[in-house]
Every structure is written in C-alpha cells, then in structure tokens.
mmCIF file of C-alpha atoms in Angstrom:
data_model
loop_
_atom_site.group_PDB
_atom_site.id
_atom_site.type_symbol
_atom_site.label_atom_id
_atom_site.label_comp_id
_atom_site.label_asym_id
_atom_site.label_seq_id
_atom_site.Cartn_x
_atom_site.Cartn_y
_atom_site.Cartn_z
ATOM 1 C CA UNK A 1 0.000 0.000 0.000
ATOM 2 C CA UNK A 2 2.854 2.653 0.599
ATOM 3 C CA UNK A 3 4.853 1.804 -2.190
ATOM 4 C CA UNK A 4 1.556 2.037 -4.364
ATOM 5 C CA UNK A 5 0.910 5.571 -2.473
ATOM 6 C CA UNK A 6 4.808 6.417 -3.406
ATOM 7 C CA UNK A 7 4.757 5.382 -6.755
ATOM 8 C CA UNK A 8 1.347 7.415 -7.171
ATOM 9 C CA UNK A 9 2.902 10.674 -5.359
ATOM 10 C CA UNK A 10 5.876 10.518 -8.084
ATOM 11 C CA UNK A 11 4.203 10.142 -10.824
ATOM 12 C CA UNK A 12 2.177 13.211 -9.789
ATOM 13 C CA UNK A 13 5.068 15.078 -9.085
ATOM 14 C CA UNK A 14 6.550 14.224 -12.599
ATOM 15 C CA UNK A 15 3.324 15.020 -14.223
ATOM 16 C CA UNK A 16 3.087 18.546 -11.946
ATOM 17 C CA UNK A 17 6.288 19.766 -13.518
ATOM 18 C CA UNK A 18 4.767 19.916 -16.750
ATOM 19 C CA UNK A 19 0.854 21.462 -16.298
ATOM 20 C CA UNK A 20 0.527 24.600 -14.284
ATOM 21 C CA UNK A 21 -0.587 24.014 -10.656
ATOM 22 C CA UNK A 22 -3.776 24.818 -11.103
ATOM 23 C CA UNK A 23 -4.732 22.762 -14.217
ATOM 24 C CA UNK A 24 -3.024 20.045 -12.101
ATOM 25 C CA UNK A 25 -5.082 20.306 -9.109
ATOM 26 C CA UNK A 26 -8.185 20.499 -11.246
ATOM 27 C CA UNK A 27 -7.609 17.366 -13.047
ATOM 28 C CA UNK A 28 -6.850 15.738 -9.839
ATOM 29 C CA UNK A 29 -10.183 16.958 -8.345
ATOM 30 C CA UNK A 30 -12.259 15.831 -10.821
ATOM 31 C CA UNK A 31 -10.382 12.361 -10.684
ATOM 32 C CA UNK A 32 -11.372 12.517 -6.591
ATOM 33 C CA UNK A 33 -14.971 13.371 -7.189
ATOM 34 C CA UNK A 34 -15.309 10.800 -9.951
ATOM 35 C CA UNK A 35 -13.531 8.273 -7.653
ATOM 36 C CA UNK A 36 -15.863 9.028 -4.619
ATOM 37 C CA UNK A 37 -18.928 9.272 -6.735
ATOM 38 C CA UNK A 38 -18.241 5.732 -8.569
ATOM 39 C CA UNK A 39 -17.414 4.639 -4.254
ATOM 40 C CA UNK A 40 -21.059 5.717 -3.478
ATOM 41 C CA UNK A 41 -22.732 4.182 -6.477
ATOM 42 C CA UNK A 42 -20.953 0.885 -5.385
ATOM 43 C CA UNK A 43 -21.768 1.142 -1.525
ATOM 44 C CA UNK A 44 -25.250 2.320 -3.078
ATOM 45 C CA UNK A 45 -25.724 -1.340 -4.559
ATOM 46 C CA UNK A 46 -24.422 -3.450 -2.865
ATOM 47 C CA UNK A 47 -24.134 -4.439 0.808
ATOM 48 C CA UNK A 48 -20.387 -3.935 1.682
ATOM 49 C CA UNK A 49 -19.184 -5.688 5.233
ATOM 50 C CA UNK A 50 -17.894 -3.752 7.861
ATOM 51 C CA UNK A 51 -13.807 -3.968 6.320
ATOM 52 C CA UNK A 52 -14.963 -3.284 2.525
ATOM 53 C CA UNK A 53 -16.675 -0.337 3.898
ATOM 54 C CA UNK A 54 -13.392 0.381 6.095
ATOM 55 C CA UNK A 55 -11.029 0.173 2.730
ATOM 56 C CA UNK A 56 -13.486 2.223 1.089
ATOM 57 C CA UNK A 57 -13.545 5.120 3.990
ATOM 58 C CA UNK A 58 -9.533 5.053 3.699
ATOM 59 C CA UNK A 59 -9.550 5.496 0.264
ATOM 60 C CA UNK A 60 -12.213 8.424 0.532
ATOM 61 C CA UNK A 61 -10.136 10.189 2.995
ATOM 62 C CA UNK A 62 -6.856 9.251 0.922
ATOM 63 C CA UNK A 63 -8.232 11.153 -1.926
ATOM 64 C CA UNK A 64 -9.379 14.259 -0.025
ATOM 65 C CA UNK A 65 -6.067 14.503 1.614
ATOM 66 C CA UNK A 66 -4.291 14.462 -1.769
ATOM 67 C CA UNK A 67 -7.008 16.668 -2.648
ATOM 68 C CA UNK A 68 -5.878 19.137 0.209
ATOM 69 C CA UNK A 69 -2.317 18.415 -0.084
ATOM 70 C CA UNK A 70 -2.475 19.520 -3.959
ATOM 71 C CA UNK A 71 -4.456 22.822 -2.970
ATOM 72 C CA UNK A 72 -1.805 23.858 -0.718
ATOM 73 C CA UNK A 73 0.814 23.378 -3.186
ATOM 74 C CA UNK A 74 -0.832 24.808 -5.578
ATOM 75 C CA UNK A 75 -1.173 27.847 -3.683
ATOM 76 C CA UNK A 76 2.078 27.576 -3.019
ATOM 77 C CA UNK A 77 3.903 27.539 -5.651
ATOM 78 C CA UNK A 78 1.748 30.523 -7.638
ATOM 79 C CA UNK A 79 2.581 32.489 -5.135
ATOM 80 C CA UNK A 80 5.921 31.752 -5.104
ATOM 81 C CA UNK A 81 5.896 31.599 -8.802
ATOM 82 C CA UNK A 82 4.156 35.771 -8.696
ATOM 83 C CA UNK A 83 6.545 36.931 -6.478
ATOM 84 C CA UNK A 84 9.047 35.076 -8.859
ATOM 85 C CA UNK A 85 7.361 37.228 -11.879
ATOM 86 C CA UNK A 86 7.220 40.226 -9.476
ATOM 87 C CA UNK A 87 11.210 40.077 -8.989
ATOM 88 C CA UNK A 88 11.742 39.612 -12.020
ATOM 89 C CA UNK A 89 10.147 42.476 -13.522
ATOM 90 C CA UNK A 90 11.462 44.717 -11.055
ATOM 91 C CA UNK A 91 14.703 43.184 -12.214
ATOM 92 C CA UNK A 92 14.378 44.342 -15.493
ATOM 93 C CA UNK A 93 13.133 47.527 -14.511
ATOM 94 C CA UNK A 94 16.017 48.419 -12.785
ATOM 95 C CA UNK A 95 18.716 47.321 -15.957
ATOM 96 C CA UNK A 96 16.691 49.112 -18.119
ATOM 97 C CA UNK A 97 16.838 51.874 -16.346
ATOM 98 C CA UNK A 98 20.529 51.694 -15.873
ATOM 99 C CA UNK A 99 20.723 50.953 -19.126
ATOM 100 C CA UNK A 100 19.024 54.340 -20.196
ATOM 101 C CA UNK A 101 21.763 56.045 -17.811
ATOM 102 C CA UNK A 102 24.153 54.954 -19.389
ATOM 103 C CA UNK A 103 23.632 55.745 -22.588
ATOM 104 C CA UNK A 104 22.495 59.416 -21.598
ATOM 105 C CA UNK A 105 25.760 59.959 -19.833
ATOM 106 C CA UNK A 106 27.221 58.221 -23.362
ATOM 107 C CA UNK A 107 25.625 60.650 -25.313
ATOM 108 C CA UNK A 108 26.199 63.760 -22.922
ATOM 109 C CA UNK A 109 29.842 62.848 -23.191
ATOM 110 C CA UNK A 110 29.779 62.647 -26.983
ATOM 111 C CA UNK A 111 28.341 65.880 -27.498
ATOM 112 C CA UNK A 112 29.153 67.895 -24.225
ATOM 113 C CA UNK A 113 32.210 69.733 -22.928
ATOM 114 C CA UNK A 114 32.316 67.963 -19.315
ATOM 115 C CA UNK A 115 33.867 70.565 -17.192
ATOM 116 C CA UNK A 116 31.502 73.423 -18.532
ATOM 117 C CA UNK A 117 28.485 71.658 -19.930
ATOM 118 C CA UNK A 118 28.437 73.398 -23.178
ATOM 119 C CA UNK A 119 27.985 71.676 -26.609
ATOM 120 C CA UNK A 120 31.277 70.624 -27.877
ATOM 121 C CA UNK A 121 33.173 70.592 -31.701
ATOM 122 C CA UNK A 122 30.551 68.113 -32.835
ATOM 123 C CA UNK A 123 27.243 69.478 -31.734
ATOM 124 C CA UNK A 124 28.024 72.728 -32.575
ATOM 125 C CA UNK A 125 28.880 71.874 -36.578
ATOM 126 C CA UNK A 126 26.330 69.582 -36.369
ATOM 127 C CA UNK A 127 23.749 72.956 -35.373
ATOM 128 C CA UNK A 128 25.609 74.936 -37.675
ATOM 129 C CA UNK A 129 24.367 72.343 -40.317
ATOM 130 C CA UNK A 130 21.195 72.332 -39.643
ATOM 131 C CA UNK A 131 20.657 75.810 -39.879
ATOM 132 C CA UNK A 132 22.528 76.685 -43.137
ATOM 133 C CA UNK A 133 20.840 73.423 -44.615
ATOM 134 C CA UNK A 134 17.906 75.346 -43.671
ATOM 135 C CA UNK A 135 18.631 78.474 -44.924
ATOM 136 C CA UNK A 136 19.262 77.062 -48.074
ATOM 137 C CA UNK A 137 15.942 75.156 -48.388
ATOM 138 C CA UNK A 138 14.139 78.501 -47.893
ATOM 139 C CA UNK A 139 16.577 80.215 -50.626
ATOM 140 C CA UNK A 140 16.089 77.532 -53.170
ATOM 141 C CA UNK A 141 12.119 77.443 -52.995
ATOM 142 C CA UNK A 142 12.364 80.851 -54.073
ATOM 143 C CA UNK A 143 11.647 82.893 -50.410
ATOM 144 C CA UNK A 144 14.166 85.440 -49.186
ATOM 145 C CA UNK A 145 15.739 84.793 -46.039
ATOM 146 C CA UNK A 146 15.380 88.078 -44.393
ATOM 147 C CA UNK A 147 17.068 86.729 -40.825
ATOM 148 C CA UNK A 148 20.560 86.177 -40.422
ATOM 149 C CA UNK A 149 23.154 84.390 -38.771
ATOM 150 C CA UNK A 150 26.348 85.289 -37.090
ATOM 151 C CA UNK A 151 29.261 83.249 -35.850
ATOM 152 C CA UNK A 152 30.848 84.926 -32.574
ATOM 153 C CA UNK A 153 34.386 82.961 -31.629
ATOM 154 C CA UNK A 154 35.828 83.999 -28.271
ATOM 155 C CA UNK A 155 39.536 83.570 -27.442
ATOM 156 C CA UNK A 156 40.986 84.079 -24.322
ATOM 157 C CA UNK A 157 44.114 85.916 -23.904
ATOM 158 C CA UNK A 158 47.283 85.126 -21.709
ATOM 159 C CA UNK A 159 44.837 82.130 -20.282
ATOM 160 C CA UNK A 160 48.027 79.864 -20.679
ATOM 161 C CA UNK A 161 49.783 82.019 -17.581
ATOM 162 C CA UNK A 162 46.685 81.427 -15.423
ATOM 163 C CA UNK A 163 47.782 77.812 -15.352
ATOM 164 C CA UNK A 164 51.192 78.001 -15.473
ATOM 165 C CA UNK A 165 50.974 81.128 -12.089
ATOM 166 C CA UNK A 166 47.839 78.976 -10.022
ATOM 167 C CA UNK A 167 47.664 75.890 -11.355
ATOM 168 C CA UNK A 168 44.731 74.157 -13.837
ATOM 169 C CA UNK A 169 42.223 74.470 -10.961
ATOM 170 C CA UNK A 170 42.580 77.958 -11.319
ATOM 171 C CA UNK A 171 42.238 77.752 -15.248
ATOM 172 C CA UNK A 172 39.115 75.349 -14.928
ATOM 173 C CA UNK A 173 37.517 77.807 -12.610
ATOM 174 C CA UNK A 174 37.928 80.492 -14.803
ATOM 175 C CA UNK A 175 36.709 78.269 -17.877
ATOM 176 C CA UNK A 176 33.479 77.875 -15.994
ATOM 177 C CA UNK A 177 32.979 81.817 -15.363
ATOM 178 C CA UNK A 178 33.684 82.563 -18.927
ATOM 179 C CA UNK A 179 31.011 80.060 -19.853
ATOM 180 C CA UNK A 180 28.767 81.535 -17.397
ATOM 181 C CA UNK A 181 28.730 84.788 -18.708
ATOM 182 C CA UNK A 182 28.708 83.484 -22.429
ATOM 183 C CA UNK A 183 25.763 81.656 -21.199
ATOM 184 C CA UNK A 184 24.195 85.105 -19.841
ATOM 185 C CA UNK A 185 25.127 87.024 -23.047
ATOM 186 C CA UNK A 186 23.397 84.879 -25.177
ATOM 187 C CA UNK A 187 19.601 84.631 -26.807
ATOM 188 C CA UNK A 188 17.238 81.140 -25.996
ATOM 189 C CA UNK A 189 17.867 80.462 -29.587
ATOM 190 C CA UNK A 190 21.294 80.911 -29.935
ATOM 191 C CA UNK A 191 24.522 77.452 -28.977
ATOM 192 C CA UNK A 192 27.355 78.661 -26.902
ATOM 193 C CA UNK A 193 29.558 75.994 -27.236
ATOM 194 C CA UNK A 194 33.524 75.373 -26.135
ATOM 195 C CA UNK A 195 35.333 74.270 -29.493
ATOM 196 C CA UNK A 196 38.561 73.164 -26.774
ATOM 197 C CA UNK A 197 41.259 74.351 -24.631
ATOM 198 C CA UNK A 198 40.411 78.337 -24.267
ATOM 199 C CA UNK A 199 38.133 78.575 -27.821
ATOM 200 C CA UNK A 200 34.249 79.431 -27.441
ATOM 201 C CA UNK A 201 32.158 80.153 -30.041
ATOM 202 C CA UNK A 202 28.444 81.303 -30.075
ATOM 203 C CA UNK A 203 25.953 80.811 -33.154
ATOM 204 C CA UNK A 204 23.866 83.343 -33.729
ATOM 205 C CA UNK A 205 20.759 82.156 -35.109
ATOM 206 C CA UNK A 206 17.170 84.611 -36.595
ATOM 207 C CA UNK A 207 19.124 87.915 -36.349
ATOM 208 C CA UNK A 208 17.475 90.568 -37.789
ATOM 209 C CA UNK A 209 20.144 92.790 -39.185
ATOM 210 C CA UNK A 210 24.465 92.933 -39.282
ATOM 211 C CA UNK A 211 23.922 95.139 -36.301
ATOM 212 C CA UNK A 212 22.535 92.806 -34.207
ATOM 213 C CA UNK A 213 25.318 90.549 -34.691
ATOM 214 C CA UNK A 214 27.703 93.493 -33.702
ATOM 215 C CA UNK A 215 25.829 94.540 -30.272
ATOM 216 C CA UNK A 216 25.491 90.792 -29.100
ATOM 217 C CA UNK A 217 29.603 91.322 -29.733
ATOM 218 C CA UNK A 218 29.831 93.873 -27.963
ATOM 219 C CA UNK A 219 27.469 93.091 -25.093
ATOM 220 C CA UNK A 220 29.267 89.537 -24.816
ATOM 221 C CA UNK A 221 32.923 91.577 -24.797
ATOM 222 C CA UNK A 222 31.651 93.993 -21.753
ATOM 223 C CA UNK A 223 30.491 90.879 -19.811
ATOM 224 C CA UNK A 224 33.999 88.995 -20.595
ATOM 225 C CA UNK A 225 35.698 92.116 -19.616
ATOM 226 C CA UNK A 226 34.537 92.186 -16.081
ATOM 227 C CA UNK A 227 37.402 90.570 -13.004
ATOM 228 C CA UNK A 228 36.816 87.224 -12.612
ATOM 229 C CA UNK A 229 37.632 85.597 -9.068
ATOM 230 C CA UNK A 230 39.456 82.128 -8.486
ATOM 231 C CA UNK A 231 40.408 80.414 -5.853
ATOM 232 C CA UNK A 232 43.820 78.362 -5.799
#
C-alpha cells in the first residue's frame, strides 16, 4: 500500500512539472470526485461488510487529503511563482533603467564639454548644419531669407599664464565663469559651445540685421571684460 501511495505521489510530481498548478489540481479533483462518486454508487448497490466499507472510507479520505495536499501546493507555488514574476520584472526595470543612464551619460559625453556643460566641436557643426541646410531650403524654394546668422568665436588671452601662475584648478575655474557669462550674453535660440582648450564660439541664429550681430559682440565683450575671481 505505501509503495503504491509512493509510486502514485511521483508520478504526480513528474506530471506537476509539466501542467501549471492549477490545471493540475483540477484534473486531480475531478479524478477525486469521480472516484468518490463511482465509491457511493458501489456502496449504493451493494451491501459492503464492515472492512470493505473500512477500505473504502480510507480510500475516501486518501483522496481528499491528496485533494488538500495539492491545494496547498498549488497555492504555493503561484505564489511563489508571482513573487518570482514580481522580482523579475522589477529586475528588469532596474537594468533598463541603468541601461538608459548609461547611454544618456554616453551621449552627454559625446556631445558635451564635461567641465563646462556646453555643446562641444561636434554638436556645434552639427547645429551649424542644420541651420545653413535650412537656410538654403528657404533660398532655393524661391523665399528670401530676411534673418541672419552670425558666428561669434571667443579667445581668451594670456589664459596659458593662469595655469602656469595657479595651477589648472585655477584655469578650470575660470573656464566655468567665462562660460557663465557666455551663457548670460546669449539669446534662448542661440549654442554657446567650447570648441577646446580656451576657444568658445556662439551661433547666432534669426538675427534681424548685421547690427545685431555686432551689439550681441559687444554686449558679450563687456560681460567677458569684467574681473573674474578664483580660488587656488
């Protein structure tokens, strides 16, 4: 009788590995009522003795504790097998979001100066592209282009004594600044970007005349001229 029972509990287990739990414990429910209902029929019938009726009783209660036994795990195991899913998905959450980091920092640092946070060679061409591409586009379907653009570059002088006198702290600080005020002198629609080294340059975009190029030059050399403080 145990080894029967045994043999009966593997071969469930074998079988519960490939069903989900729940189809599982359905089957095996209908299997119990059809087993108990074919027991009743029989008991209905025919007059059983007092250890017929006993065998029959134990296998009753057999199948409702396998019954109960397969509920629980079933239980079991989808919630174990949700919190599994829950995990995971989390999981994934979380690498995609580093994932998305990483290639936003990527991209910063392919098209941003990283001490100042301007746009760098690259993104500025690739704005000064865009624009004269545009430009062009309006010129060649016939419309004059009554805005214009100016270029602005910015140079520092004697910069290289500042870090050779208080070191390239000093010089970085003073990088910043510059950029600051650049920053300041400049329009919403206009790129200030750092080209390298000491070399900024500011595009200009929708001017309406020469002379606004000139006073946005001028305006951006009064800022620049102002004392700039470092610490060493």
């Amino acid at each position: 009788m145990l080894f029967r029972s045994a043999v009966a509990f593997y071969a469930l287990s074998q079988t519960l590995r490939t069903i989900p739990m729940g189809i599982a414990y359905a089957l095996w429910s209908g299997v119990g009522i059809v087993v108990i209902s074919l027991i009743g029929l029989v008991v209905y019938r025919q007059k059983l003795d007092a250890a017929a009726l006993a065998g029959i009783a134990m296998i009753v209660a057999g199948t409702l504790v396998i019954n109960l036994t397969l509920l629980l795990l079933s239980l079991t195991l989808s919630t174990s097998h949700l919190d599994v899913r829950r995990r995971l998905a989390i999981s994934l959450q979380a690498a995609n979001d580093k994932l998305q980091s990483a290639n936003e920092e990527l991209q910063k640092r392919a098209l941003r100066d990283p001490l100042t946070g301007l746009p760098n060679r690259v993104l500025f061409e690739d704005r000064l592209a865009l624009i004269a591409a545009h430009k062009a586009r309006v010129q060649h379907g016939g419309v004059a282009a009554d805005r214009k653009l100016a270029v602005l570059f910015v140079d520092l002088d004697a910069f290289k004594p500042v870090n050779d006198s208080y070191g390239h702290a000093a010089g970085d600080q003073l990088l910043v600044q510059v950029a600051s005020r650049l920053r300041r002198a400049a329009r919403g629609c206009d790129t200030v970007a750092r080209l390298g080294g000491d070399e900024f340059v500011l595009l200009l975009d929708d001017l309406s005349s020469a002379e606004d190029g000139e006073r946005s030059e001028e305006h951006t050399s009064e800022l620049q001229s102002l004392a700039y403080l470092v610490c060493r």
